[in-house]
PDB file of C-alpha atoms in Angstrom:
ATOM      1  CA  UNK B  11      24.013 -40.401 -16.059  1.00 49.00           C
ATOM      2  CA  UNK B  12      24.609 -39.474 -12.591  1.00 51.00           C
ATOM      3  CA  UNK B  13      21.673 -40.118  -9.237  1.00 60.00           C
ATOM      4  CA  UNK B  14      20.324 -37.256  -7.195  1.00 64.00           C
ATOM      5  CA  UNK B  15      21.228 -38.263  -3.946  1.00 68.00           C
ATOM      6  CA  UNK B  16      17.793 -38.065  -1.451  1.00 76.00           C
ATOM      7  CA  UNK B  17      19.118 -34.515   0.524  1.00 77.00           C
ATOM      8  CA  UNK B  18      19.298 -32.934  -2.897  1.00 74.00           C
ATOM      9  CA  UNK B  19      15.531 -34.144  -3.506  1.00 77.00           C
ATOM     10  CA  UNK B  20      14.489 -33.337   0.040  1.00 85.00           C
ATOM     11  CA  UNK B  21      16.125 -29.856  -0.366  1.00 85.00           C
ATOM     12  CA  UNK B  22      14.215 -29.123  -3.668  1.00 84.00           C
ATOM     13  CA  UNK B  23      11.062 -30.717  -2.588  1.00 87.00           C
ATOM     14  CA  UNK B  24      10.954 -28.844   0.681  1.00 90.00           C
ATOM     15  CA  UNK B  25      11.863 -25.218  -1.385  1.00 90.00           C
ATOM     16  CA  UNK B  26       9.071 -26.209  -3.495  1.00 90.00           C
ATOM     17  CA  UNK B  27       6.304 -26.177  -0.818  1.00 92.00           C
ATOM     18  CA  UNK B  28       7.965 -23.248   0.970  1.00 92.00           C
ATOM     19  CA  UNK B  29       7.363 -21.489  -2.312  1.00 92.00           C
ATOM     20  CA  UNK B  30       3.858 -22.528  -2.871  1.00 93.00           C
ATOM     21  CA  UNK B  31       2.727 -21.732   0.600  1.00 93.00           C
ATOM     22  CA  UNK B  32       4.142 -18.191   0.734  1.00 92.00           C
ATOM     23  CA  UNK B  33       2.513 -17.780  -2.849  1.00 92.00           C
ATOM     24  CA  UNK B  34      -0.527 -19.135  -1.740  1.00 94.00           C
ATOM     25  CA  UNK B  35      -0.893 -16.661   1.163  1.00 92.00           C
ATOM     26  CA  UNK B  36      -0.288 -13.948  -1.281  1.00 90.00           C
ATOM     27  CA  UNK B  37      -2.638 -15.174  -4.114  1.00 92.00           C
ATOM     28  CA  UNK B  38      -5.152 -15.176  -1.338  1.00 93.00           C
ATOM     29  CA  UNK B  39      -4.674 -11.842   0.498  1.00 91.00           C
ATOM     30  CA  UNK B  40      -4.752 -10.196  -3.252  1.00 90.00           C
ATOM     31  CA  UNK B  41      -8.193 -11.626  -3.722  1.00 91.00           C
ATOM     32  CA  UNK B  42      -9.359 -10.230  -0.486  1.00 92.00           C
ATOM     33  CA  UNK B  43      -7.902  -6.716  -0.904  1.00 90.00           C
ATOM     34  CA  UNK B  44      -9.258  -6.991  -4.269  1.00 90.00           C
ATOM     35  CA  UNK B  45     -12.391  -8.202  -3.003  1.00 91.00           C
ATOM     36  CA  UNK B  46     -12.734  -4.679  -0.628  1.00 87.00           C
ATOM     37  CA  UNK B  47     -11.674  -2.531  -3.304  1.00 86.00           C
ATOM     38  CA  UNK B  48     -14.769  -3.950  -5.301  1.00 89.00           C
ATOM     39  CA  UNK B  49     -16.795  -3.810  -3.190  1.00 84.00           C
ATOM     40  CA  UNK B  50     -15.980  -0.429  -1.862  1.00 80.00           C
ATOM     41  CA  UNK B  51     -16.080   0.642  -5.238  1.00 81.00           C
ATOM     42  CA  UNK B  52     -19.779  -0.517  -5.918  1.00 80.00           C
ATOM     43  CA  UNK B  53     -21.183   0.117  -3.306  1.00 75.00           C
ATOM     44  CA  UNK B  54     -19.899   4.289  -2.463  1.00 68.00           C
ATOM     45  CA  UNK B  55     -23.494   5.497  -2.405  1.00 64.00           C
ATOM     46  CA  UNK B  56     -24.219   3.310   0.564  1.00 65.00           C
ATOM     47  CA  UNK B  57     -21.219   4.065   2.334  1.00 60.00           C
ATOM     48  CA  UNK B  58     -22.468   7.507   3.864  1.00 54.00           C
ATOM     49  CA  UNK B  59     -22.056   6.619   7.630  1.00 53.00           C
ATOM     50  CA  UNK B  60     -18.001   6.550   7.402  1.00 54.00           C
ATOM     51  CA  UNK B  61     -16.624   9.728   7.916  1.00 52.00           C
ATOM     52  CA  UNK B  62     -14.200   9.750   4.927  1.00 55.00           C
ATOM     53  CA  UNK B  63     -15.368  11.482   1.786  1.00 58.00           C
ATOM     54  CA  UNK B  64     -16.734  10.400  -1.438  1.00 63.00           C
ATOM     55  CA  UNK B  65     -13.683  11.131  -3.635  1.00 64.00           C
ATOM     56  CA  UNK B  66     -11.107   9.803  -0.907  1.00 66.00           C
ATOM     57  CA  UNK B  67     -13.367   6.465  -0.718  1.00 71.00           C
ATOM     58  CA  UNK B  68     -13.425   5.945  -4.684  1.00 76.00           C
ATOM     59  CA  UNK B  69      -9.450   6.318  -4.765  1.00 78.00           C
ATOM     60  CA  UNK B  70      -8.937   4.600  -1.809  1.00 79.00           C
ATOM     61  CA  UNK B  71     -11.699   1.465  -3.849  1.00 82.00           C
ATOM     62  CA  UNK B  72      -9.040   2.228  -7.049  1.00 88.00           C
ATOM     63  CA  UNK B  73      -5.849   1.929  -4.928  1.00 86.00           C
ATOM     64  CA  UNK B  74      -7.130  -1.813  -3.748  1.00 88.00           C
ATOM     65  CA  UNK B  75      -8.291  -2.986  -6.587  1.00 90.00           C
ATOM     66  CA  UNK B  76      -4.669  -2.114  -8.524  1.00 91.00           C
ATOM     67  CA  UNK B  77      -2.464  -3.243  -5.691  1.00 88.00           C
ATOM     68  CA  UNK B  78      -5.008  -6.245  -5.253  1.00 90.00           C
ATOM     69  CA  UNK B  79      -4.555  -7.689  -9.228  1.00 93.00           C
ATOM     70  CA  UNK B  80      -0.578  -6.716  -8.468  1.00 91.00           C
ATOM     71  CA  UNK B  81      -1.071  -9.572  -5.228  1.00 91.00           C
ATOM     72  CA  UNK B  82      -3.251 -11.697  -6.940  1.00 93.00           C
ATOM     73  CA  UNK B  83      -1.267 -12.185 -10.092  1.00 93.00           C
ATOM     74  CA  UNK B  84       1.993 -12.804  -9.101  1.00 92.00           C
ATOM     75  CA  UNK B  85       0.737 -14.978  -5.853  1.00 92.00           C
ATOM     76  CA  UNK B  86      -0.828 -17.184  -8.588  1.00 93.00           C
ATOM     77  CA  UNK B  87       2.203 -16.954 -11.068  1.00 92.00           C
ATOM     78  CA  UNK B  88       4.598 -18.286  -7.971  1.00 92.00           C
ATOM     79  CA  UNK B  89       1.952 -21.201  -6.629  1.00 92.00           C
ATOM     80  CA  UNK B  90       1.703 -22.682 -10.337  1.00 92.00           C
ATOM     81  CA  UNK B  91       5.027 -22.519 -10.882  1.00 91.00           C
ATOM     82  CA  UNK B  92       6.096 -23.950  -8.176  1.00 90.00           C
ATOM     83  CA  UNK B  93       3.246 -26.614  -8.726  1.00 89.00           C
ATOM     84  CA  UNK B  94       3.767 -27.385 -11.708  1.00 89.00           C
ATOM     85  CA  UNK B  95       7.809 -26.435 -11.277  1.00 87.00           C
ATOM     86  CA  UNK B  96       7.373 -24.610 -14.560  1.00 89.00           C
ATOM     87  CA  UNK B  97      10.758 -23.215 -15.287  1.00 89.00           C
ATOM     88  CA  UNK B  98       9.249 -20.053 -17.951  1.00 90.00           C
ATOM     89  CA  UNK B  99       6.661 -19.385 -14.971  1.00 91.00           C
ATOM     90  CA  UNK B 100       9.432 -19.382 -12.013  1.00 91.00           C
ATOM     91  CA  UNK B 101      11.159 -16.591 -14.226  1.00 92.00           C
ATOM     92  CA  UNK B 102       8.770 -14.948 -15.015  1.00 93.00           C
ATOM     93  CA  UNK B 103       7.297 -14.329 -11.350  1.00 93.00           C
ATOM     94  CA  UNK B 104      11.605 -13.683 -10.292  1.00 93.00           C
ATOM     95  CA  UNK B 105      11.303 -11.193 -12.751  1.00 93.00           C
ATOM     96  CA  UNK B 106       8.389  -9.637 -11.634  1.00 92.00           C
ATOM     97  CA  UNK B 107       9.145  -9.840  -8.062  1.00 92.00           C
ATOM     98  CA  UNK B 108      12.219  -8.167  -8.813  1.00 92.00           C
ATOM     99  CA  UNK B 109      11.112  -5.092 -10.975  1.00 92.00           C
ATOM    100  CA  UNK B 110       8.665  -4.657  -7.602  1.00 90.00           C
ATOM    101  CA  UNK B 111      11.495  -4.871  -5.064  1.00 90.00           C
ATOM    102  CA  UNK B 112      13.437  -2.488  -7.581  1.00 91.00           C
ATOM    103  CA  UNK B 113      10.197  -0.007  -7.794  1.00 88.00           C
ATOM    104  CA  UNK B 114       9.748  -0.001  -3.678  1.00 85.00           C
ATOM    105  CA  UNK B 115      13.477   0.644  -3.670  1.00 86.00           C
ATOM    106  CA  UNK B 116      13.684   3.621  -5.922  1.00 86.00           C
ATOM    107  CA  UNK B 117      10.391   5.118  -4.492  1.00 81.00           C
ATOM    108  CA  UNK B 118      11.846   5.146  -1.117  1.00 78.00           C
ATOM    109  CA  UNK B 119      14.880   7.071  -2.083  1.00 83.00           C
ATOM    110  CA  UNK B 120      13.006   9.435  -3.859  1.00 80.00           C
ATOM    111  CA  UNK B 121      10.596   9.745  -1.145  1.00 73.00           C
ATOM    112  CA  UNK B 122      13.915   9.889   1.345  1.00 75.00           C
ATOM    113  CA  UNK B 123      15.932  12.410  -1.161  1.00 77.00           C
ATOM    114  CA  UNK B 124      13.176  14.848  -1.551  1.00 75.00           C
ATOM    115  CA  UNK B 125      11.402  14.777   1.808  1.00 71.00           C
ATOM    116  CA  UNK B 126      11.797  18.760   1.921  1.00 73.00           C
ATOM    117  CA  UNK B 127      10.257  18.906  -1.128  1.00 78.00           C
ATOM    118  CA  UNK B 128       7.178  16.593  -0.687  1.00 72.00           C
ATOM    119  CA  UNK B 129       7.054  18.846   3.018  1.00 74.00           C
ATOM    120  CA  UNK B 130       6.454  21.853   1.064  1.00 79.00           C
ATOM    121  CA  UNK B 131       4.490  20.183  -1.392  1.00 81.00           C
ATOM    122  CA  UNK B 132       2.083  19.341   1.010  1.00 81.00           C
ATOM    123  CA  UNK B 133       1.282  22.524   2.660  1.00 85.00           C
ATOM    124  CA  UNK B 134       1.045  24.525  -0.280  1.00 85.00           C
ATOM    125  CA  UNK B 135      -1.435  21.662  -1.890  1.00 85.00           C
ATOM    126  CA  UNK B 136      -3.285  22.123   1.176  1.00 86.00           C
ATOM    127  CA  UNK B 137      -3.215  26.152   1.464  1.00 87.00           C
ATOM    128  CA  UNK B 138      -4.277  26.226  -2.285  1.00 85.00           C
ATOM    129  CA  UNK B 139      -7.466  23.738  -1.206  1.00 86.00           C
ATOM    130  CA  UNK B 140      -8.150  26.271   1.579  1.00 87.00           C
ATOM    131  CA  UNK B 141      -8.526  28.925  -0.898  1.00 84.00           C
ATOM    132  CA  UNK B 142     -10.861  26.748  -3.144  1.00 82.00           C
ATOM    133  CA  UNK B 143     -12.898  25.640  -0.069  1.00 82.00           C
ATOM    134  CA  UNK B 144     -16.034  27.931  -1.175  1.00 76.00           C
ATOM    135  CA  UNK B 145     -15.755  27.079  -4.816  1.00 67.00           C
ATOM    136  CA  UNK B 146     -19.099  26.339  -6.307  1.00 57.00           C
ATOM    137  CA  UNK B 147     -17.658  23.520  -8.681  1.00 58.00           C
ATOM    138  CA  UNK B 148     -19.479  20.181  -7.963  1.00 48.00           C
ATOM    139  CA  UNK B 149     -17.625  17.387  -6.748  1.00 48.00           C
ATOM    140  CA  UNK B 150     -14.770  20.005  -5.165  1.00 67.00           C
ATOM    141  CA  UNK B 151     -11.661  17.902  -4.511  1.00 74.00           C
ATOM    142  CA  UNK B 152     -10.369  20.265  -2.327  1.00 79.00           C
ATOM    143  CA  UNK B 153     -13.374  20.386  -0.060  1.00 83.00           C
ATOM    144  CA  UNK B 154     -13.875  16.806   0.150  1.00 81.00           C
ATOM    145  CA  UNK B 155     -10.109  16.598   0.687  1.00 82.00           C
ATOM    146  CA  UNK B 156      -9.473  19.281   3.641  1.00 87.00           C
ATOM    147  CA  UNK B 157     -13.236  17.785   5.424  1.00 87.00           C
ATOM    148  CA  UNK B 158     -11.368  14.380   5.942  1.00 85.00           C
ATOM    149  CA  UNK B 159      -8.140  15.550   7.133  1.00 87.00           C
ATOM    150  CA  UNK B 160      -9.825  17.555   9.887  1.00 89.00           C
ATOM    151  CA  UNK B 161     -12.771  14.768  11.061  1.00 88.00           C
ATOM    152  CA  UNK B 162      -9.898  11.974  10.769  1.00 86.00           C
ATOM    153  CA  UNK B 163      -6.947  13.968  12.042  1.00 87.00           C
ATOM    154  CA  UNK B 164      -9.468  16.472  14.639  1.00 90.00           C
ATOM    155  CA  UNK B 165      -7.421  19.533  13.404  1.00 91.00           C
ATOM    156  CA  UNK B 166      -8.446  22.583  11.985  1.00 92.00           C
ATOM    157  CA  UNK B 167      -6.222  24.922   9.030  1.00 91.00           C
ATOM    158  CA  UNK B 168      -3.150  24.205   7.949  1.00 89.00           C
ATOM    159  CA  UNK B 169      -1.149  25.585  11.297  1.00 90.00           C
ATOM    160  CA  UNK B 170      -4.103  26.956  13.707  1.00 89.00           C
ATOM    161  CA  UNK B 171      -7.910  27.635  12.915  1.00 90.00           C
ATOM    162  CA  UNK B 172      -7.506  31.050  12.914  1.00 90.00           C
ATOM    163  CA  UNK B 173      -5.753  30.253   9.255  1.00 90.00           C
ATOM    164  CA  UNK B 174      -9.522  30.014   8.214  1.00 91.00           C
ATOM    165  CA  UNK B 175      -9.938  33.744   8.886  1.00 89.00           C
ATOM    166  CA  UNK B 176      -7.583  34.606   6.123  1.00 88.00           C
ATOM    167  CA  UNK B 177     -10.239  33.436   3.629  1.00 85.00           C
ATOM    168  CA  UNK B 178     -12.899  35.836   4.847  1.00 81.00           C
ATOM    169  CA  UNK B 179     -14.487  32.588   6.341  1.00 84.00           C
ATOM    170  CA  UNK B 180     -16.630  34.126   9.588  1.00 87.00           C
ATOM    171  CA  UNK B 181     -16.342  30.479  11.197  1.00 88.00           C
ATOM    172  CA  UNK B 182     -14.326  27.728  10.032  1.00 90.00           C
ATOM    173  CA  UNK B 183     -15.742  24.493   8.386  1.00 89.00           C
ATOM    174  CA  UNK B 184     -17.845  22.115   9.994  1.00 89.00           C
ATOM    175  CA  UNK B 185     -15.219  19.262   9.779  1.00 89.00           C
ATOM    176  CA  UNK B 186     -13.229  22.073  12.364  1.00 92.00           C
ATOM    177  CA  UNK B 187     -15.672  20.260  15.208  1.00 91.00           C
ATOM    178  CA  UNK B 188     -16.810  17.433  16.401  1.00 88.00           C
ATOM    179  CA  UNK B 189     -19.987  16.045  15.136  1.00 84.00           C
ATOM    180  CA  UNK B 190     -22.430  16.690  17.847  1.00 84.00           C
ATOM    181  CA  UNK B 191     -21.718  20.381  17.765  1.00 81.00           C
ATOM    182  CA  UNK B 192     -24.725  22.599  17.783  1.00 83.00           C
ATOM    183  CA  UNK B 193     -22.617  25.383  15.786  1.00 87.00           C
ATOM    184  CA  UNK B 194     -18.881  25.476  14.733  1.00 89.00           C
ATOM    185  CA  UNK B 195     -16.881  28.907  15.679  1.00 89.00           C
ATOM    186  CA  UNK B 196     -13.457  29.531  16.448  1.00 90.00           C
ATOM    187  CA  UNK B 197     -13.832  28.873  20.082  1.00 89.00           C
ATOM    188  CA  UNK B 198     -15.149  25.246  20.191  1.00 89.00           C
ATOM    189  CA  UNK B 199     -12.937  23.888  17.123  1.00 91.00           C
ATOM    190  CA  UNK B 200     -10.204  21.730  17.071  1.00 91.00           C
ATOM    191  CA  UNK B 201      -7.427  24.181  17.515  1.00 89.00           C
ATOM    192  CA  UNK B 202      -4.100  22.244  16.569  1.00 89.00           C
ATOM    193  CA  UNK B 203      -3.511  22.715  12.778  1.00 90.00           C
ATOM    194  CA  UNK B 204      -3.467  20.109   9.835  1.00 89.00           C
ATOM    195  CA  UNK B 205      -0.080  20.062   8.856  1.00 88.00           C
ATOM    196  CA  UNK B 206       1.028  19.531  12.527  1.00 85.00           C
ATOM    197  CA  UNK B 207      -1.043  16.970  13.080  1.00 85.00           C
ATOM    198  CA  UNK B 208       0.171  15.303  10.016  1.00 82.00           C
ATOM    199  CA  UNK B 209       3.786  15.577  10.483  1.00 81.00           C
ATOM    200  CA  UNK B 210       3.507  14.738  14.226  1.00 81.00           C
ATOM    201  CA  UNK B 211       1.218  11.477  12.605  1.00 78.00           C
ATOM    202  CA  UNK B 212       4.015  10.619  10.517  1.00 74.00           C
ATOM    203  CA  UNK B 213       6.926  10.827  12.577  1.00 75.00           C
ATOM    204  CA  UNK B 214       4.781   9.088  15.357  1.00 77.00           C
ATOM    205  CA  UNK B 215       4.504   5.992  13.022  1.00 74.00           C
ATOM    206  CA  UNK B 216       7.702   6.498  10.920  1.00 71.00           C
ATOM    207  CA  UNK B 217       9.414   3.265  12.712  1.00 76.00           C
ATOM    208  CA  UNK B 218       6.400   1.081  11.869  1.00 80.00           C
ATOM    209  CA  UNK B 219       6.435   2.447   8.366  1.00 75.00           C
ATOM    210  CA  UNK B 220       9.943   1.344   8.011  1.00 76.00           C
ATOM    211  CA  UNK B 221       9.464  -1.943   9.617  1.00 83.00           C
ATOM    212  CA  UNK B 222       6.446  -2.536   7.406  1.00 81.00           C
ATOM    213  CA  UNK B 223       8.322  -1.538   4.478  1.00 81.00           C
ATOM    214  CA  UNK B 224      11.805  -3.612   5.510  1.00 84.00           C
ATOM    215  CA  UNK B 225       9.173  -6.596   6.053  1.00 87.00           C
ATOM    216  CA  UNK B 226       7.784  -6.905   2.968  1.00 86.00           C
ATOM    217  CA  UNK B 227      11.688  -6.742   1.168  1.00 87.00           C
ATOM    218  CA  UNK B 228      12.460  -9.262   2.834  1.00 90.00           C
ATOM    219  CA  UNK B 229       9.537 -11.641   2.229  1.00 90.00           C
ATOM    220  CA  UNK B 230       9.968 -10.156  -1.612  1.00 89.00           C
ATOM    221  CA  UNK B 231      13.964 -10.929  -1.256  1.00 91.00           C
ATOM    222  CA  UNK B 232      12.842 -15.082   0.215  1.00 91.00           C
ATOM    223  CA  UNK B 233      10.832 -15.222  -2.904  1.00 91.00           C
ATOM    224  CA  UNK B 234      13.583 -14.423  -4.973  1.00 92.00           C
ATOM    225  CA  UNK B 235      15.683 -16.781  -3.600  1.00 92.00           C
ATOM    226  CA  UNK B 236      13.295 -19.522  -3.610  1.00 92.00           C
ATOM    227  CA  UNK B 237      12.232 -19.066  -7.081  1.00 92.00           C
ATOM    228  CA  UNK B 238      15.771 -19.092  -8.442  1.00 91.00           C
ATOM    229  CA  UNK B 239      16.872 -21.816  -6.052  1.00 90.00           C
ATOM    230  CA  UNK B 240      13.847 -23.868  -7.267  1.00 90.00           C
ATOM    231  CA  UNK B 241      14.678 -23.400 -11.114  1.00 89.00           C
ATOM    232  CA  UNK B 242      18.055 -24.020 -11.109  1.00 87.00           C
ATOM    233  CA  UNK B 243      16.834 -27.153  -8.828  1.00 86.00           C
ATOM    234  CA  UNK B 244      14.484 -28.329 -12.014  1.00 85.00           C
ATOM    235  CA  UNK B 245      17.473 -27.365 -14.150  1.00 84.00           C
ATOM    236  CA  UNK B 246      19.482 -29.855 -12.417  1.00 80.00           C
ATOM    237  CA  UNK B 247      17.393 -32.765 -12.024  1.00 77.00           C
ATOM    238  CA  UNK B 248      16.933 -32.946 -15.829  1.00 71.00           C
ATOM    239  CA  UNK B 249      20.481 -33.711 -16.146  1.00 69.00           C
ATOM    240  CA  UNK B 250      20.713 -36.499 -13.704  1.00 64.00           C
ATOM    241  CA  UNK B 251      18.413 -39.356 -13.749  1.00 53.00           C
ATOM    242  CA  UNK B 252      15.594 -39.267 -11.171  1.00 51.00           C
ATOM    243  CA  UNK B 253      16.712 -40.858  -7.485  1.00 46.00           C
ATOM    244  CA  UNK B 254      14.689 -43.211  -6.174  1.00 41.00           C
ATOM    245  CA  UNK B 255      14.254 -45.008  -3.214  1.00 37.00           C
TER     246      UNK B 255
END
């Protein structure tokens, strides 16, 4: 049987810990995101001072909590088995880390390849809520989901707030102002329009977006490599007999 010469440990060893503390950081920034989205969750009666609405805050409190277990779990898969330098757990979190990559790939070409489509998407979604504004159903979606956009976003219809007058609305919504307003009319509302706002929003941020997004490939691709560097490490070392010192 053939010696592991010390660089070959040292290389392993130091992969090893590289893993582990990347995983670690993961593990624990999926328990804290999955620690807000709990607690969001719970407690969505007592959150009435933010100025987001009810149904925005709950899916916002389900969002967490699903990409929070998504963290958590495969943090925890890649610090064991790098730990324990598990070979069945180091696939297993390659494999999952590379079905996400995959995922995040394919989404963003969709997103990319039908851009005109989502565009459209969007302001018809959002004239269609401006008809349902007024509906009496409890719980409206739409209402809850056009207030937010204009208190977050300070706009008001979906191109001008004179869009509101094509509902037979006398003075556009409340959201349309700022809080302190005695009275909302046409006249003292926010007078750029939704869907400007939003597209000037997104193509504002568009470069942090896509450095966000390239950022967390990459840290996705070093796990990848680390994990499949590390088992065919293990691999390895069972065939030669342990170096020592």
């Amino acid at each position: 049987r053939f010696k592991m010469n010390s660089l070959q440990v040292c290389c392993g060893e130091f992969i090893r810990i590289i893993l582990f503390v990347l995983n670690f950081i993961f593990w624990a920034a999926g328990g804290v995101v999955l620690g807000v989205g709990i607690y969001v969750k719970v407690q969505l009666k007592q959150l009435v001072d933010i100025n987001v609405s009810h149904d925005t805050l709950e899916t916002s409190a389900i969002f967490l909590i699903s990409l929070g277990c998504i963290v958590f779990v495969v943090g925890l898969l890649g610090c064991c088995g790098s730990l324990t330098q598990n070979r069945c757990m180091l696939l297993l979190y390659f494999t999952l880390v590379t079905l996400i990559f995959i995922g995040e790939i394919a989404l963003a070409i969709a997103v990319y390849a039908n851009k005109n489509e989502v565009t459209t998407s969007i302001k018809e979604q959002f004239e269609d809520c401006m008809g349902k504004y007024n509906a009496t159903e409890e719980n409206d979606v739409c209402k809850d989901t056009i207030d937010t956009l204009q208190k977050v976003l300070k706009c008001c219809g979906l191109n001008k707030t004179d869009d509101w007058k094509n509902y037979n609305m006398t003075s556009p919504p409340a959201s349309c102002c700022e809080p302190n307003a005695d009275s909302c009319t046409y006249e003292n509302a926010y007078q750029e329009g939704c869907y400007t706002e939003i597209t000037e929003f997104v193509n504002t941020n568009a470069k942090y977006i896509g450095f966000g997004v390239l950022a967390v490939a990459l840290v996705e691709l070093l796990g990848m490599a680390l994990a499949c560097y590390l088992r065919t490490y293990i691999m390895k070392r069972e065939e030669y007999e342990p170096y020592t010192v």
